């Protein structure tokens, strides 16, 4: 590769600085691969080159515009002499500072390339990681590897948002200040980012060997169990089934996360603190998601005959097979949702209150 | 909001407003046809525009408003909710496909995703008409069927346009968020009940 490079270098004698760098690299004993990359200055085919080219052109344009604008400003303001000079210099400096900040912000914002390595996954990898997130590994003496990727966790959080929305809609949850979508997104992203940060902080206190990215990935994949449980139990409303799934599936994914953390922490007190907190938060979150945004079947049946029945009266329990969501009036709330709302504020006066036996778990 | 080159802009500045509107409407109509009969083509990508997505988004958001008296608060958030879901969803999907290594530009992707909401808007119209009839399980089944068909149509249409811009082994990773996006919109349409 180096031999074909030399004649090309001879032909382009005008481009001095780039070729000087090339020679230095040869003397320094750099690898041929790096040298070829240095030479690739006018190919124009790589993304970064085109980006730089555009940036340079834009800057030149902006400079030309700025010069024209400055001249116009000077004439418009009509300042001449010393005062004019001073004000022009100040304006010039402010313009330069502003332009520098703007281009820095632009290159930071437009440079999503910093996130690119975390999305470098194949579908087979994502599939295997999803399955592994449900399998706790027994070997805790050796730090287990955590894949530091963000695609899987992000997609799982969005899936949880969609499932939560489905659950809220079928249970006709009424959110007063805010929207259903806002609540769902806030809950799921808040949990993922908030609990990850909190556990990362605890891990820092307990001297555990885990980075923020790994914590985000671990907790994100732990939401896979939540997605499964909620998807099933939002459609099949049986409390016993929910508790079974909560223990089994939720427990498995929690055990997996706990095992990984234990393998990366030293000392029994630290392990207990870290893993106890994570287990408690993870299981309680699933419990919260089920009960806060979900309607019990008995609640639907009690209020089906709805507005015609005077309040404080029991309804005979005639259980039909399936209920289309569209038949539910908007003001129907079950005891759980009422309890949740009563904490927040006043009850709706148009609500037809129907008693429920107090055996709702 | 069109991908013109600079010199062309100055020559269209002097034409009458009717000409401009008709030309833009024809372009939007042509793209609607491409979405309704999806084939692998470059039309949506080559000259992208955001008029179509805007019209569709506003239509969908207006139709999804509840017209009930005792829940006035629901009218406001419903419109803003749809808007925010559509545009931020599209932005998220675009960022995701770019991070996965796709070579599609930001606005091209927004254009495709916005135009492919057309089948779901049609589904919304049909659902509103069906809801004028008496409610019941049959009513629900009809609406469910229509929404599922249109949802599949949206996914197929957007896949036909977007799939080529992704690396071949990661198409599934890029299509999954599109699936979630249209699923959320379909769910909003299906569970809509005017009170």
Coordinates of C-alpha atoms in Angstrom, one line a residue:
Chain A
X1 CA 0.0 0.0 0.0
X2 CA 2.8 2.4 0.8
X3 CA 4.4 2.0 -2.6
X4 CA 1.3 3.1 -4.5
X5 CA 1.1 6.1 -2.1
X6 CA 4.5 7.5 -3.0
X7 CA 3.9 8.4 -6.7
X8 CA 0.6 9.9 -5.8
X9 CA 2.4 12.0 -3.2
X10 CA 4.8 13.2 -5.9
X11 CA 2.0 14.3 -8.2
X12 CA 0.3 16.4 -5.6
X13 CA 3.2 18.6 -4.6
X14 CA 1.0 21.6 -3.9
X15 CA -0.6 20.0 -0.8
X16 CA 2.3 20.5 1.5
X17 CA 1.1 20.2 5.0
X18 CA -0.8 16.9 4.5
X19 CA 2.2 15.2 2.9
X20 CA 4.5 16.5 5.7
X21 CA 2.3 14.6 8.2
X22 CA 2.5 11.5 6.0
X23 CA 6.3 11.5 6.1
X24 CA 6.4 12.0 9.8
X25 CA 4.2 9.0 10.2
X26 CA 6.5 6.9 8.1
X27 CA 9.5 7.9 10.2
X28 CA 7.6 7.3 13.4
X29 CA 6.8 3.8 12.2
X30 CA 3.1 4.1 12.2
X31 CA 1.1 1.4 10.6
X32 CA 0.1 1.5 6.9
X33 CA -3.6 1.6 7.7
X34 CA -3.3 4.8 9.6
X35 CA -1.1 6.4 6.9
X36 CA -3.7 5.6 4.2
X37 CA -6.3 7.3 6.3
X38 CA -4.3 10.4 6.6
X39 CA -3.9 10.5 2.9
X40 CA -7.6 10.3 2.2
X41 CA -8.1 14.0 2.1
X42 CA -10.0 14.7 -1.1
X43 CA -12.1 11.6 -1.5
X44 CA -15.2 13.4 -0.4
X45 CA -16.9 10.0 0.1
X46 CA -16.5 9.6 3.8
X47 CA -19.2 11.1 6.1
X48 CA -16.8 13.0 8.2
X49 CA -15.1 14.7 5.2
X50 CA -18.4 15.8 3.8
X51 CA -19.4 17.1 7.2
X52 CA -16.3 19.1 7.5
X53 CA -16.6 20.5 4.0
X54 CA -20.1 21.6 4.6
X55 CA -19.1 23.2 7.9
X56 CA -16.3 25.1 6.3
X57 CA -18.5 26.3 3.4
X58 CA -21.1 27.4 5.9
X59 CA -18.6 29.2 8.0
X60 CA -17.3 31.1 5.0
X61 CA -20.8 32.0 4.0
X62 CA -21.5 33.1 7.6
X63 CA -18.3 35.2 7.6
X64 CA -19.3 36.9 4.3
X65 CA -22.7 37.6 5.6
X66 CA -21.3 38.9 8.9
X67 CA -19.0 41.2 7.1
X68 CA -21.8 42.6 5.0
X69 CA -24.1 42.9 8.0
X70 CA -21.4 44.7 10.0
X71 CA -21.0 47.3 7.2
X72 CA -24.7 47.8 7.0
X73 CA -25.0 48.1 10.8
X74 CA -22.3 50.7 10.9
X75 CA -24.0 52.8 8.3
X76 CA -27.4 52.4 9.8
X77 CA -26.3 53.4 13.3
X78 CA -24.6 56.4 11.8
X79 CA -21.8 56.3 14.3
X80 CA -18.6 57.8 13.1
X81 CA -15.2 58.6 14.6
X82 CA -13.9 57.1 17.8
X83 CA -17.2 56.2 19.3
X84 CA -18.1 54.4 16.1
X85 CA -14.8 52.5 16.2
X86 CA -15.3 51.4 19.8
X87 CA -18.9 50.3 19.3
X88 CA -18.0 48.5 16.2
X89 CA -15.2 46.6 18.0
X90 CA -17.5 45.6 20.8
X91 CA -20.1 44.5 18.3
X92 CA -17.5 42.5 16.5
X93 CA -16.3 40.8 19.6
X94 CA -19.8 39.9 20.6
X95 CA -20.5 38.6 17.2
X96 CA -17.4 36.4 17.3
X97 CA -18.2 35.1 20.7
X98 CA -21.7 34.3 19.7
X99 CA -20.7 32.6 16.5
X100 CA -18.1 30.5 18.4
X101 CA -20.7 29.4 20.9
X102 CA -23.2 28.7 18.2
X103 CA -20.9 26.6 16.2
X104 CA -19.7 24.7 19.2
X105 CA -23.3 24.0 20.2
X106 CA -24.1 23.0 16.6
X107 CA -21.2 20.6 16.4
X108 CA -22.2 19.1 19.8
X109 CA -25.8 18.8 18.9
X110 CA -25.3 17.6 15.4
X111 CA -22.7 15.1 16.5
X112 CA -24.8 12.2 17.5
X113 CA -21.8 10.1 16.7
X114 CA -20.9 10.0 20.4
X115 CA -23.9 7.7 20.9
X116 CA -23.2 5.6 17.8
X117 CA -21.1 2.9 19.5
X118 CA -23.9 2.2 21.9
X119 CA -26.2 1.3 19.1
X120 CA -23.8 -1.1 17.4
X121 CA -25.8 -4.3 17.8
X122 CA -27.2 -7.1 15.7
X123 CA -30.7 -8.5 16.0
X124 CA -29.4 -11.9 17.2
X125 CA -27.4 -10.2 19.9
X126 CA -30.5 -8.3 21.1
X127 CA -32.5 -11.5 21.1
X128 CA -29.9 -13.4 23.1
X129 CA -29.6 -10.6 25.6
X130 CA -33.3 -10.5 26.1
X131 CA -33.4 -14.1 26.9
X132 CA -30.4 -14.0 29.1
X133 CA -32.0 -11.2 31.2
X134 CA -34.4 -13.8 32.6
X135 CA -31.7 -16.3 33.5
X136 CA -29.9 -15.7 36.8
X137 CA -26.3 -17.0 36.7
X138 CA -25.0 -18.7 39.8
X139 CA -21.4 -17.8 39.4
X140 CA -20.9 -14.8 41.6
X141 CA -17.2 -15.0 42.4
X142 CA -16.2 -13.7 39.0
X143 CA -17.4 -10.3 37.7
X144 CA -20.0 -11.0 35.1
X145 CA -19.9 -9.2 31.8
X146 CA -22.6 -6.6 31.1
X147 CA -23.1 -5.5 27.5
X148 CA -22.9 -1.8 27.3
X149 CA -25.5 -1.0 24.7
X150 CA -28.4 1.3 24.7
X151 CA -30.6 0.1 21.8
X152 CA -32.2 -2.8 23.7
X153 CA -32.9 -0.9 26.9
X154 CA -34.3 2.1 25.0
X155 CA -36.7 -0.1 22.9
X156 CA -37.8 -1.9 26.1
X157 CA -38.6 1.3 27.8
X158 CA -40.7 2.4 24.7
X159 CA -42.4 -1.0 24.7
X160 CA -43.3 -0.5 28.3
X161 CA -44.7 2.9 27.5
X162 CA -46.9 1.4 24.8
X163 CA -48.1 -1.4 27.1
X164 CA -48.8 1.0 29.9
X165 CA -50.8 3.2 27.5
X166 CA -52.8 0.1 26.5
X167 CA -53.4 -0.7 30.2
X168 CA -54.4 2.9 31.0
X169 CA -56.8 3.1 28.0
X170 CA -58.6 -0.1 28.7
X171 CA -59.0 0.9 32.3
X172 CA -60.2 4.4 31.4
X173 CA -57.8 6.0 33.7
X174 CA -58.4 9.7 33.9
X175 CA -55.4 11.9 34.4
X176 CA -56.3 15.3 35.5
X177 CA -53.2 17.4 35.1
X178 CA -51.3 16.0 32.1
X179 CA -52.0 13.5 29.5
X180 CA -52.0 9.7 29.4
X181 CA -49.0 9.7 27.1
X182 CA -47.1 12.1 29.3
X183 CA -47.7 10.1 32.4
X184 CA -46.7 6.8 30.7
X185 CA -43.5 8.3 29.3
X186 CA -42.7 10.1 32.5
X187 CA -43.2 7.0 34.6
X188 CA -41.1 4.6 32.4
X189 CA -38.3 6.9 31.6
X190 CA -38.2 8.3 35.1
X191 CA -37.9 4.8 36.5
X192 CA -35.2 3.8 34.1
X193 CA -33.1 6.9 34.4
X194 CA -33.8 7.7 38.0
X195 CA -33.4 4.3 39.5
X196 CA -30.3 3.7 37.4
X197 CA -28.7 6.9 38.7
X198 CA -29.7 6.0 42.3
X199 CA -28.3 2.5 42.1
X200 CA -25.2 3.9 40.4
X201 CA -24.7 6.3 43.3
X202 CA -25.2 3.5 45.8
X203 CA -22.7 1.4 43.9
X204 CA -20.3 4.2 44.1
X205 CA -20.8 4.3 47.8
X206 CA -20.4 0.5 48.1
X207 CA -17.4 0.3 45.8
X208 CA -19.1 -1.8 43.2
X209 CA -17.4 -2.1 39.8
X210 CA -20.1 -0.9 37.5
X211 CA -20.3 2.1 35.2
X212 CA -23.3 4.2 34.5
X213 CA -23.8 2.8 31.0
X214 CA -23.7 -0.7 32.3
X215 CA -26.2 0.1 35.0
X216 CA -28.5 1.7 32.4
X217 CA -28.2 -1.4 30.2
X218 CA -28.7 -3.8 33.1
X219 CA -31.8 -2.1 34.4
X220 CA -33.1 -1.6 30.9
X221 CA -32.9 -5.3 30.1
X222 CA -34.5 -6.0 33.5
X223 CA -37.6 -4.3 32.3
X224 CA -38.2 -7.1 29.8
X225 CA -39.8 -9.1 32.6
X226 CA -42.0 -6.2 33.5
X227 CA -43.1 -5.9 29.9
X228 CA -44.1 -9.6 29.7
X229 CA -46.0 -9.6 33.0
X230 CA -47.9 -6.4 32.3
X231 CA -48.7 -7.4 28.7
X232 CA -50.3 -10.6 30.0
X233 CA -52.0 -9.3 33.1
X234 CA -53.5 -6.2 31.4
X235 CA -55.4 -8.5 29.2
X236 CA -56.2 -11.3 31.6
X237 CA -57.5 -9.7 34.8
X238 CA -56.9 -12.3 37.4
X239 CA -55.2 -11.3 40.6
X240 CA -53.8 -14.7 41.4
X241 CA -52.3 -14.9 38.0
X242 CA -50.7 -11.5 38.4
X243 CA -49.2 -12.4 41.8
X244 CA -47.8 -15.7 40.3
X245 CA -46.2 -13.8 37.4
X246 CA -45.0 -11.1 39.7
X247 CA -43.1 -13.6 41.8
X248 CA -41.9 -15.8 38.9
X249 CA -41.0 -13.5 36.1
X250 CA -40.3 -10.4 38.1
X251 CA -38.4 -12.5 40.5
X252 CA -36.3 -14.1 37.8
X253 CA -35.3 -10.8 36.2
X254 CA -34.5 -9.3 39.6
X255 CA -32.4 -12.3 40.6
X256 CA -30.4 -11.9 37.4
X257 CA -29.7 -8.2 38.1
X258 CA -28.9 -9.0 41.7
X259 CA -26.5 -11.8 40.7
X260 CA -24.6 -9.5 38.4
X261 CA -24.3 -6.8 41.0
X262 CA -23.2 -9.3 43.7
X263 CA -20.5 -10.6 41.4
X264 CA -19.2 -7.0 41.1
X265 CA -19.3 -6.0 44.8
X266 CA -17.1 -7.0 47.6
X267 CA -18.3 -7.3 51.2
X268 CA -21.5 -8.7 52.6
X269 CA -22.9 -5.4 53.9
X270 CA -22.4 -3.6 50.7
X271 CA -23.9 -6.5 48.7
X272 CA -26.9 -6.6 50.9
X273 CA -27.5 -2.8 50.7
X274 CA -27.1 -2.6 47.0
X275 CA -29.0 -5.7 46.0
X276 CA -31.7 -5.3 48.5
X277 CA -32.4 -1.8 47.3
X278 CA -32.5 -2.8 43.7
X279 CA -34.7 -5.8 44.3
X280 CA -37.1 -3.8 46.4
X281 CA -37.4 -1.0 43.8
X282 CA -37.7 -3.4 40.9
X283 CA -40.4 -5.6 42.4
X284 CA -42.4 -2.6 43.9
X285 CA -42.3 -0.9 40.5
X286 CA -44.1 -3.8 38.9
X287 CA -46.6 -3.9 41.6
X288 CA -47.2 -0.2 41.2
X289 CA -47.6 -0.4 37.5
X290 CA -50.2 -3.1 37.8
X291 CA -52.3 -1.5 40.5
X292 CA -52.1 2.1 39.6
X293 CA -53.0 1.9 35.9
X294 CA -55.3 -1.1 35.7
X295 CA -58.9 -1.9 36.2
X296 CA -60.1 -4.9 38.0
X297 CA -62.8 -6.9 36.3
X298 CA -65.2 -6.8 39.2
X299 CA -65.0 -3.0 39.1
X300 CA -66.0 -3.0 35.4
X301 CA -69.0 -5.3 36.1
X302 CA -70.2 -3.4 39.1
X303 CA -70.4 -0.1 37.2
X304 CA -71.5 -1.5 33.8
X305 CA -75.1 -0.8 34.5
X306 CA -73.8 2.6 35.4
X307 CA -75.7 5.8 35.3
X308 CA -79.2 4.4 35.8
X309 CA -78.6 2.9 39.1
X310 CA -78.8 5.1 42.2
X311 CA -75.6 5.3 44.2
X312 CA -74.8 3.1 47.1
X313 CA -76.5 0.1 45.7
X314 CA -75.2 -3.4 44.9
X315 CA -75.3 -4.8 41.4
X316 CA -76.0 -8.5 40.8
X317 CA -72.9 -10.1 39.4
X318 CA -73.7 -11.4 36.0
X319 CA -70.4 -12.1 34.4
X320 CA -70.3 -11.8 30.5
X321 CA -67.4 -13.3 28.6
X322 CA -65.7 -10.3 27.1
X323 CA -66.2 -6.6 27.4
X324 CA -65.4 -4.3 24.5
X325 CA -63.5 -1.3 25.7
X326 CA -65.7 1.1 23.8
X327 CA -68.7 0.4 26.0
X328 CA -67.1 1.7 29.1
X329 CA -68.3 5.2 30.0
X330 CA -65.7 7.7 30.6
X331 CA -66.4 8.4 34.2
X332 CA -66.2 4.9 35.4
X333 CA -63.5 4.4 38.0
X334 CA -62.8 1.4 40.2
X335 CA -62.0 1.5 43.8
X336 CA -58.2 1.4 43.2
X337 CA -58.3 4.2 40.8
X338 CA -60.6 6.2 43.1
X339 CA -58.2 5.6 45.9
X340 CA -55.3 6.8 43.8
X341 CA -57.2 9.9 42.7
X342 CA -58.5 10.7 46.2
X343 CA -54.9 11.1 47.3
X344 CA -54.5 13.7 44.7
X345 CA -57.5 15.9 45.0
X346 CA -61.3 16.2 44.9
X347 CA -63.5 13.4 43.7
X348 CA -65.5 14.0 40.6
X349 CA -69.0 15.0 41.5
X350 CA -70.7 13.5 38.5
X351 CA -69.2 10.1 39.4
X352 CA -71.8 7.6 40.2
X353 CA -70.4 6.0 43.3
X354 CA -71.0 2.3 43.6
X355 CA -69.9 0.3 46.6
X356 CA -67.6 -2.6 46.2
X357 CA -67.0 -5.2 48.8
X358 CA -63.8 -4.4 50.6
X359 CA -62.1 -7.6 49.6
X360 CA -60.3 -6.0 46.7
X361 CA -56.7 -7.0 47.4
Chain B
X1 CA -40.5 23.4 3.2
X2 CA -39.3 21.9 -0.1
X3 CA -35.9 20.7 -1.1
X4 CA -35.2 23.3 -3.8
X5 CA -31.8 24.6 -4.9
X6 CA -31.2 28.3 -4.5
X7 CA -31.4 29.4 -8.1
X8 CA -34.8 27.8 -8.6
X9 CA -36.3 29.6 -5.7
X10 CA -36.0 33.1 -7.2
X11 CA -37.8 32.1 -10.4
X12 CA -40.8 30.8 -8.5
X13 CA -41.0 33.9 -6.4
X14 CA -42.9 35.8 -9.1
X15 CA -45.5 33.3 -10.0
X16 CA -49.1 33.6 -8.7
X17 CA -50.1 32.1 -5.4
X18 CA -52.5 29.8 -7.1
X19 CA -49.7 28.3 -9.1
X20 CA -47.6 27.6 -6.0
X21 CA -50.5 26.1 -4.1
X22 CA -51.5 23.9 -7.0
X23 CA -48.0 22.7 -7.6
X24 CA -47.5 21.9 -3.9
X25 CA -50.9 20.2 -3.7
X26 CA -50.1 18.1 -6.7
X27 CA -46.8 17.0 -5.1
X28 CA -48.5 16.1 -1.9
X29 CA -51.2 14.2 -3.8
X30 CA -48.6 12.3 -5.8
X31 CA -46.9 11.2 -2.6
X32 CA -50.3 10.2 -1.1
X33 CA -50.7 7.9 -4.1
X34 CA -47.3 6.4 -3.5
X35 CA -48.2 5.6 0.0
X36 CA -51.5 4.0 -0.9
X37 CA -49.9 1.8 -3.5
X38 CA -46.5 1.2 -1.9
X39 CA -43.7 0.0 -4.2
X40 CA -40.0 0.3 -3.7
X41 CA -39.5 3.8 -5.1
X42 CA -37.5 6.9 -4.3
X43 CA -40.2 9.5 -4.8
X44 CA -40.8 10.2 -1.1
X45 CA -37.1 10.3 -0.4
X46 CA -36.0 12.3 -3.4
X47 CA -38.2 15.4 -3.1
X48 CA -39.3 15.3 0.5
X49 CA -41.7 17.8 1.9
X50 CA -43.5 18.2 5.2
X51 CA -46.8 19.6 4.0
X52 CA -48.4 16.1 3.8
X53 CA -47.3 15.1 7.3
X54 CA -48.6 18.4 8.7
X55 CA -52.0 18.0 7.0
X56 CA -52.3 14.4 8.2
X57 CA -51.2 15.2 11.7
X58 CA -53.6 18.1 12.1
X59 CA -56.5 16.1 10.6
X60 CA -55.8 13.2 12.9
X61 CA -55.5 15.4 16.0
X62 CA -58.7 17.3 15.2
X63 CA -60.7 14.1 14.7
X64 CA -59.3 12.6 17.9
X65 CA -60.7 15.4 20.0
X66 CA -63.5 14.5 22.4
X67 CA -66.6 16.5 22.0
X68 CA -68.0 15.9 25.5
X69 CA -69.3 18.6 27.9
X70 CA -68.2 17.3 31.3
X71 CA -64.6 16.5 30.4
X72 CA -63.6 19.7 28.7
X73 CA -60.1 19.3 29.9
X74 CA -59.7 16.2 27.7
X75 CA -60.2 18.3 24.5
X76 CA -57.1 20.3 24.9
X77 CA -54.5 17.7 25.8
X78 CA -55.9 15.4 23.1
X79 CA -54.8 17.6 20.3
X80 CA -51.4 18.5 21.7
X81 CA -50.9 14.9 22.7
X82 CA -51.4 13.6 19.1
X83 CA -49.1 16.3 17.8
X84 CA -46.4 15.6 20.3
X85 CA -46.6 11.8 19.8
X86 CA -46.4 12.1 16.0
X87 CA -43.6 14.5 15.8
X88 CA -41.4 13.4 18.7
X89 CA -42.0 9.8 17.7
X90 CA -40.9 10.5 14.2
X91 CA -37.8 12.3 15.5
X92 CA -36.9 9.4 17.8
X93 CA -37.3 6.9 15.1
X94 CA -35.1 9.0 12.8
X95 CA -32.4 9.3 15.4
X96 CA -32.5 5.6 16.1
X97 CA -32.2 4.7 12.4
X98 CA -29.3 7.1 12.0
X99 CA -27.5 5.7 15.0
X100 CA -28.0 2.2 13.7
X101 CA -26.0 3.2 10.7
X102 CA -28.7 4.2 8.2
X103 CA -27.8 6.7 5.5
X104 CA -31.1 8.6 5.3
X105 CA -31.3 12.2 6.1
X106 CA -33.3 13.6 9.0
X107 CA -36.1 15.3 7.0
X108 CA -36.4 12.4 4.5
X109 CA -37.2 10.1 7.3
X110 CA -39.7 12.5 8.9
X111 CA -41.3 12.9 5.5
X112 CA -41.7 9.1 5.0
X113 CA -43.0 8.5 8.5
X114 CA -45.5 11.4 8.3
X115 CA -46.9 10.3 4.9
X116 CA -47.3 6.7 6.1
X117 CA -49.8 7.9 8.7
X118 CA -52.3 8.3 5.8
X119 CA -53.8 4.8 6.1
X120 CA -54.4 5.4 9.8
X121 CA -56.1 8.7 9.1
X122 CA -58.4 6.9 6.7
X123 CA -59.0 4.4 9.4
X124 CA -59.9 7.2 11.8
X125 CA -62.4 8.5 9.3
X126 CA -64.0 5.1 8.8
X127 CA -64.1 4.6 12.6
X128 CA -65.9 7.9 13.1
X129 CA -68.5 6.9 10.5
X130 CA -68.9 3.5 12.0
X131 CA -69.3 5.0 15.5
X132 CA -72.4 6.9 14.2
X133 CA -74.2 3.5 14.1
X134 CA -75.3 1.7 17.3
X135 CA -72.5 0.6 19.6
X136 CA -71.9 -3.0 20.4
X137 CA -69.5 -5.8 20.0
X138 CA -70.0 -5.9 16.2
X139 CA -69.2 -2.2 16.0
X140 CA -66.0 -2.9 17.9
X141 CA -65.0 -5.8 15.8
X142 CA -65.5 -3.8 12.6
X143 CA -63.4 -1.0 13.9
X144 CA -60.8 -3.4 15.2
X145 CA -60.5 -5.1 11.7
X146 CA -60.3 -1.7 9.9
X147 CA -57.6 -0.4 12.3
X148 CA -55.5 -3.6 12.0
X149 CA -55.6 -3.6 8.2
X150 CA -54.6 0.0 8.0
X151 CA -51.9 -0.5 10.7
X152 CA -50.4 -3.3 8.6
X153 CA -50.7 -1.1 5.5
X154 CA -48.8 1.7 7.2
X155 CA -46.0 -0.6 8.3
X156 CA -45.7 -2.1 4.9
X157 CA -45.6 1.3 3.2
X158 CA -43.0 2.7 5.6
X159 CA -40.9 -0.5 5.3
X160 CA -40.9 -0.2 1.5
X161 CA -39.4 3.3 1.7
X162 CA -37.2 3.0 4.7
X163 CA -35.8 -0.5 4.6
X164 CA -33.3 0.2 1.8
X165 CA -31.5 2.9 3.7
X166 CA -30.5 0.6 6.5
X167 CA -27.7 -1.9 6.6
X168 CA -29.2 -5.2 5.5
X169 CA -28.7 -7.1 8.7
X170 CA -30.2 -4.5 10.9
X171 CA -33.5 -3.9 9.1
X172 CA -35.5 -5.5 12.0
X173 CA -33.9 -3.2 14.5
X174 CA -34.9 -0.2 12.6
X175 CA -38.4 -1.3 11.8
X176 CA -39.3 -2.2 15.4
X177 CA -39.7 1.4 16.6
X178 CA -41.8 2.2 13.5
X179 CA -44.0 -0.7 14.5
X180 CA -44.3 0.7 18.1
X181 CA -45.0 4.1 16.8
X182 CA -47.9 3.1 14.5
X183 CA -49.2 0.7 17.2
X184 CA -49.6 3.7 19.6
X185 CA -51.4 5.7 17.0
X186 CA -53.6 2.8 16.1
X187 CA -54.4 2.3 19.7
X188 CA -55.4 5.9 20.1
X189 CA -57.7 5.6 17.1
X190 CA -59.2 2.3 18.2
X191 CA -60.0 3.4 21.7
X192 CA -61.5 6.7 20.7
X193 CA -65.1 7.1 21.7
X194 CA -66.9 10.4 21.2
X195 CA -69.1 11.0 24.2

